[in-house]
Amino acid sequence: MSQTLFDIQGKVALVTGSTHGLGMAMAMGLGKAGATIIVNGNSSQEKIDSAVAEYRKAGITAVGYKFNVADELQVIEAIKKIETEVGVIDILVNNAGIIKRTPLVDMEVADFKQVVDIDLISPFIVSKHVVRGMMERKQGKIINICSMMSELGRNTVGAYAAAKGGLVMLTKNMATEWARFNIQINGIGPGYFATSQTEPIRVDGHPFNDFIVNRTPAKKWGNPDDLAGAAIFLASKASDFVNGHILYVDGGILATIGKPSNEE
Ligand code: GCO
């Protein structure tokens, strides 16, 4: 019984932004659990090709597609190509995202809009064009990658927090409208992980590095591989009655207000 609960053998999973970082870590987890991985990026074909090679080296069936998740026409065309060339998309992980660390009072409106475009509107665009097939087949899994900033503010990441907070409510509304088609739409909220996105605030000696280690009950930055289990759970039968839920994988940050530095 437990074997089939988490079995995603033969499923096709599109993971946006999966050429590196948390997206690659979750996609690797899904791939090692048997899913075919659709690798997506928008930077360069070389980056996608080298990521696909990395997946295949790990024994995962992987195909790469370069498209901009914020461009609806590119998304429509890419989904058509994927579903013709590889197969219908059973699992969608809306992971692609950017962050701009600027105090709100100094932030250009165009920069704020760009963050919201990619981190909030793109999951809507990609989901809208993937979910129609899921509705017809009466089954599907959508996983939106949220953040600690879905629940907490932090200096200089206001646009990102607004987008990631909105993504929680978008996830709940997708569940409200699409659960009746046997589609489960949930979120994963990563805590603070050691990736290229957090490198600027993680380098040794950076005050934020010590802050996060102290603020996290687990007393460490997350390892991207720690997200694979949550992704497999929300992509498999094991979560068939879970909907509109954000699963935080954060070492306990959201469980606590923290403590004075002189307390154990
Ligand atoms: C930051 C970090 C965070 C993390 C993650 C936390 O600047 O505070 O980049 O945004 O990346 O989103 O969940």
Coordinates of C-alpha atoms and ligand atoms in Angstrom, one line a residue:
M1 CA 0.0 0.0 0.0
S2 CA 2.6 2.6 1.0
Q3 CA 4.6 1.9 -2.2
T4 CA 1.6 2.9 -4.4
L5 CA 0.8 5.9 -2.2
F6 CA 3.9 7.8 -3.3
D7 CA 4.3 6.2 -6.7
I8 CA 4.6 8.7 -9.5
Q9 CA 6.2 6.3 -12.0
G10 CA 5.5 7.4 -15.5
K11 CA 3.8 10.7 -14.6
V12 CA 5.0 13.8 -16.5
A13 CA 6.0 16.7 -14.3
L14 CA 6.6 20.2 -15.6
V15 CA 8.8 22.1 -13.1
T16 CA 9.3 25.7 -14.1
G17 CA 12.7 27.2 -13.3
S18 CA 14.2 23.8 -12.9
T19 CA 17.7 24.4 -14.4
H20 CA 19.2 25.0 -10.9
G21 CA 18.4 25.7 -7.2
L22 CA 15.3 24.6 -5.4
G23 CA 13.5 23.9 -8.7
M24 CA 16.2 21.4 -9.7
A25 CA 16.2 19.8 -6.3
M26 CA 12.5 19.2 -6.3
A27 CA 12.5 18.0 -9.9
M28 CA 15.4 15.6 -9.1
G29 CA 13.3 14.2 -6.3
L30 CA 10.3 13.8 -8.5
G31 CA 12.5 12.3 -11.2
K32 CA 14.1 9.8 -8.9
A33 CA 10.6 8.8 -7.8
G34 CA 9.9 7.8 -11.4
A35 CA 8.4 10.9 -13.0
T36 CA 9.5 12.2 -16.5
I37 CA 10.8 15.7 -15.9
I38 CA 10.1 18.6 -18.2
V39 CA 12.9 21.0 -17.5
N40 CA 12.2 24.7 -18.0
G41 CA 14.3 27.8 -18.0
N42 CA 14.4 31.1 -19.8
S43 CA 18.0 32.1 -19.6
S44 CA 19.8 30.2 -22.3
Q45 CA 19.5 27.0 -24.2
E46 CA 23.0 26.0 -23.1
K47 CA 21.8 26.2 -19.4
I48 CA 18.8 24.0 -20.2
D49 CA 20.8 21.5 -22.1
S50 CA 23.4 21.1 -19.3
A51 CA 20.6 20.8 -16.7
V52 CA 18.9 18.1 -18.9
A53 CA 22.3 16.3 -19.0
E54 CA 22.5 16.4 -15.2
Y55 CA 19.0 14.9 -14.8
R56 CA 19.8 12.1 -17.4
K57 CA 23.1 11.4 -15.6
A58 CA 21.0 10.8 -12.5
G59 CA 19.0 8.2 -14.5
I60 CA 16.0 10.5 -14.9
T61 CA 14.0 10.8 -18.2
A62 CA 14.2 14.6 -18.9
V63 CA 13.4 16.9 -21.8
G64 CA 14.1 20.6 -21.8
Y65 CA 11.9 23.5 -23.0
K66 CA 13.0 27.1 -23.0
F67 CA 10.1 29.5 -22.5
N68 CA 9.3 32.6 -20.5
V69 CA 6.6 31.7 -17.9
A70 CA 5.5 35.4 -17.9
D71 CA 4.7 35.4 -21.6
E72 CA 1.3 33.8 -22.2
L73 CA 1.9 33.1 -25.9
Q74 CA 5.1 31.3 -25.2
V75 CA 3.4 29.3 -22.4
I76 CA 0.5 28.3 -24.7
E77 CA 3.0 27.2 -27.5
A78 CA 5.3 25.4 -25.0
I79 CA 2.5 23.4 -23.4
K80 CA 1.2 22.3 -26.8
K81 CA 4.7 21.2 -27.8
I82 CA 5.3 19.4 -24.5
E83 CA 1.9 17.5 -24.6
T84 CA 2.5 16.5 -28.2
E85 CA 6.2 15.6 -27.9
V86 CA 6.4 14.1 -24.4
G87 CA 2.9 13.6 -23.0
V88 CA 0.1 15.2 -21.0
I89 CA 1.3 17.2 -17.9
D90 CA 0.2 15.3 -14.8
I91 CA 2.1 17.4 -12.3
L92 CA 2.9 21.1 -12.5
V93 CA 5.3 22.8 -10.1
N94 CA 5.2 26.6 -10.4
N95 CA 8.7 27.3 -9.1
A96 CA 10.2 29.9 -11.4
G97 CA 10.7 33.1 -9.5
I98 CA 12.9 36.2 -9.0
I99 CA 13.6 38.4 -6.1
K100 CA 14.7 42.0 -6.0
R101 CA 16.1 43.2 -2.6
T102 CA 15.3 47.0 -2.5
P103 CA 13.6 49.1 0.2
L104 CA 10.0 49.8 -0.9
V105 CA 10.5 53.5 -0.7
D106 CA 13.4 53.3 -3.3
M107 CA 11.9 50.6 -5.5
E108 CA 11.0 51.5 -9.1
V109 CA 7.4 50.6 -10.0
A110 CA 8.7 48.7 -13.0
D111 CA 10.8 46.5 -10.7
F112 CA 7.9 45.8 -8.4
K113 CA 5.7 44.9 -11.3
Q114 CA 8.4 42.5 -12.7
V115 CA 8.6 40.6 -9.4
V116 CA 4.8 40.3 -9.3
D117 CA 4.7 39.3 -12.9
I118 CA 7.0 36.4 -12.5
D119 CA 6.3 35.3 -9.0
L120 CA 2.5 35.6 -8.9
I121 CA 1.0 36.1 -12.4
S122 CA 3.1 33.5 -14.1
P123 CA 1.8 30.6 -11.9
F124 CA -1.6 31.8 -12.9
I125 CA -0.7 31.9 -16.6
V126 CA 1.0 28.4 -16.6
S127 CA -1.7 26.8 -14.4
K128 CA -4.5 28.2 -16.5
H129 CA -3.2 26.6 -19.6
V130 CA -2.2 23.3 -18.0
V131 CA -5.3 22.8 -15.9
R132 CA -7.7 22.5 -18.9
G133 CA -6.2 19.1 -19.8
M134 CA -6.3 18.1 -16.1
M135 CA -10.0 19.0 -16.0
E136 CA -10.7 16.8 -19.0
R137 CA -8.8 13.9 -17.5
K138 CA -10.3 14.5 -14.1
Q139 CA -6.9 14.4 -12.4
G140 CA -3.8 16.5 -11.8
K141 CA -1.4 18.0 -9.3
I142 CA -0.4 21.6 -9.1
I143 CA 2.2 22.7 -6.6
N144 CA 2.9 26.5 -6.2
I145 CA 6.3 27.4 -4.6
C146 CA 5.6 29.9 -1.9
S147 CA 8.0 31.3 0.7
M148 CA 8.6 32.4 4.3
M149 CA 7.7 35.7 2.8
S150 CA 4.2 34.3 2.1
E151 CA 3.7 34.7 5.9
L152 CA 6.3 37.2 7.2
G153 CA 7.6 40.5 6.0
R154 CA 11.3 41.3 5.8
N155 CA 13.2 44.6 5.0
T156 CA 13.9 45.1 1.3
V157 CA 11.8 42.2 -0.1
G158 CA 8.4 43.9 -0.1
A159 CA 7.5 43.1 -3.8
Y160 CA 8.6 39.5 -3.3
A161 CA 6.5 39.2 -0.1
A162 CA 3.5 40.7 -1.8
A163 CA 3.8 38.2 -4.7
K164 CA 4.4 35.2 -2.5
G165 CA 1.6 36.2 -0.1
G166 CA -0.7 36.5 -3.1
L167 CA 0.4 33.1 -4.3
V168 CA -1.0 31.5 -1.1
M169 CA -4.4 33.0 -1.8
L170 CA -4.1 32.1 -5.5
T171 CA -3.4 28.5 -4.4
K172 CA -6.5 28.5 -2.2
N173 CA -8.6 29.9 -5.0
M174 CA -7.3 27.3 -7.5
A175 CA -8.3 24.7 -5.0
T176 CA -11.8 26.3 -4.6
E177 CA -12.4 26.2 -8.4
W178 CA -10.6 23.1 -9.5
A179 CA -10.7 20.5 -6.7
R180 CA -14.1 19.3 -8.0
F181 CA -12.2 17.9 -11.1
N182 CA -10.0 15.7 -8.8
I183 CA -7.2 18.2 -9.1
Q184 CA -5.1 18.9 -6.0
I185 CA -3.6 22.3 -5.8
N186 CA -1.2 23.0 -2.9
G187 CA 1.9 25.0 -2.1
I188 CA 5.3 24.3 -0.7
G189 CA 6.8 27.1 1.5
P190 CA 10.6 26.7 1.7
G191 CA 12.4 28.3 4.6
Y192 CA 15.9 29.6 4.2
F193 CA 17.9 27.3 1.8
A194 CA 21.5 27.4 0.6
T195 CA 21.0 28.3 -3.0
S196 CA 22.3 30.9 -5.5
Q197 CA 19.3 33.0 -4.7
T198 CA 20.3 33.3 -1.1
E199 CA 24.0 33.4 -1.7
P200 CA 24.3 37.2 -1.4
I201 CA 22.8 37.1 2.2
R202 CA 24.5 33.8 3.2
V203 CA 28.2 34.4 2.7
D204 CA 30.2 33.7 5.8
G205 CA 30.2 36.7 8.1
H206 CA 27.1 38.3 6.5
P207 CA 24.9 39.4 9.5
F208 CA 21.9 37.7 7.9
N209 CA 23.6 34.4 7.9
D210 CA 23.9 34.4 11.7
F211 CA 20.4 35.8 12.1
I212 CA 18.8 33.0 10.1
V213 CA 20.8 30.2 11.9
N214 CA 19.6 31.7 15.2
R215 CA 16.1 32.3 14.0
T216 CA 15.7 28.7 12.7
P217 CA 14.9 26.1 15.4
A218 CA 16.9 23.5 13.4
K219 CA 19.8 26.0 13.6
K220 CA 20.9 25.7 10.0
W221 CA 20.1 26.7 6.4
G222 CA 18.1 24.1 4.6
N223 CA 19.6 21.7 2.0
P224 CA 17.6 21.9 -1.3
D225 CA 17.3 18.1 -1.2
D226 CA 15.1 18.5 2.0
L227 CA 12.3 19.7 -0.3
A228 CA 12.1 16.5 -2.4
G229 CA 9.9 14.7 0.1
A230 CA 7.3 17.5 0.2
A231 CA 7.2 17.6 -3.6
I232 CA 6.7 13.8 -3.9
F233 CA 4.0 13.9 -1.3
L234 CA 2.0 16.7 -3.0
A235 CA 2.6 15.1 -6.4
S236 CA 1.4 11.6 -5.5
K237 CA -1.8 9.8 -4.4
A238 CA -0.7 10.3 -0.8
S239 CA -2.1 13.9 -1.0
D240 CA -5.3 13.1 -3.0
F241 CA -7.5 14.6 -0.2
V242 CA -5.2 17.6 0.5
N243 CA -6.2 20.8 -1.2
G244 CA -5.3 24.5 -0.8
H245 CA -2.7 23.6 1.8
I246 CA 0.8 25.3 2.1
L247 CA 3.3 22.8 3.4
Y248 CA 6.1 24.8 5.0
V249 CA 9.5 23.1 4.9
D250 CA 11.4 25.6 7.1
G251 CA 13.2 24.0 10.0
G252 CA 10.6 25.4 12.3
I253 CA 11.0 29.1 11.6
L254 CA 7.2 29.8 11.4
A255 CA 6.6 27.8 14.6
T256 CA 8.4 30.3 16.8
I257 CA 8.8 34.0 17.6
G258 CA 12.5 33.3 18.3
K259 CA 14.4 33.9 21.5
P260 CA 16.9 36.4 22.9
S261 CA 20.5 35.6 21.8
N262 CA 21.5 34.9 25.5
E263 CA 18.9 32.1 25.8
E264 CA 19.8 28.4 24.9
Ligands
GCO1 C1 15.4 36.7 1.5 C2 15.5 35.3 1.0 C3 14.1 34.6 1.1 C4 14.3 33.2 0.7 C5 13.0 32.4 0.7 C6 12.5 32.3 2.1 O1 15.9 37.6 0.8 O2 14.8 36.9 2.5 O3 15.9 35.3 -0.4 O4 13.2 35.3 0.2 O5 14.8 33.0 -0.5 O6 12.0 33.0 -0.1 O7 11.3 31.5 2.1

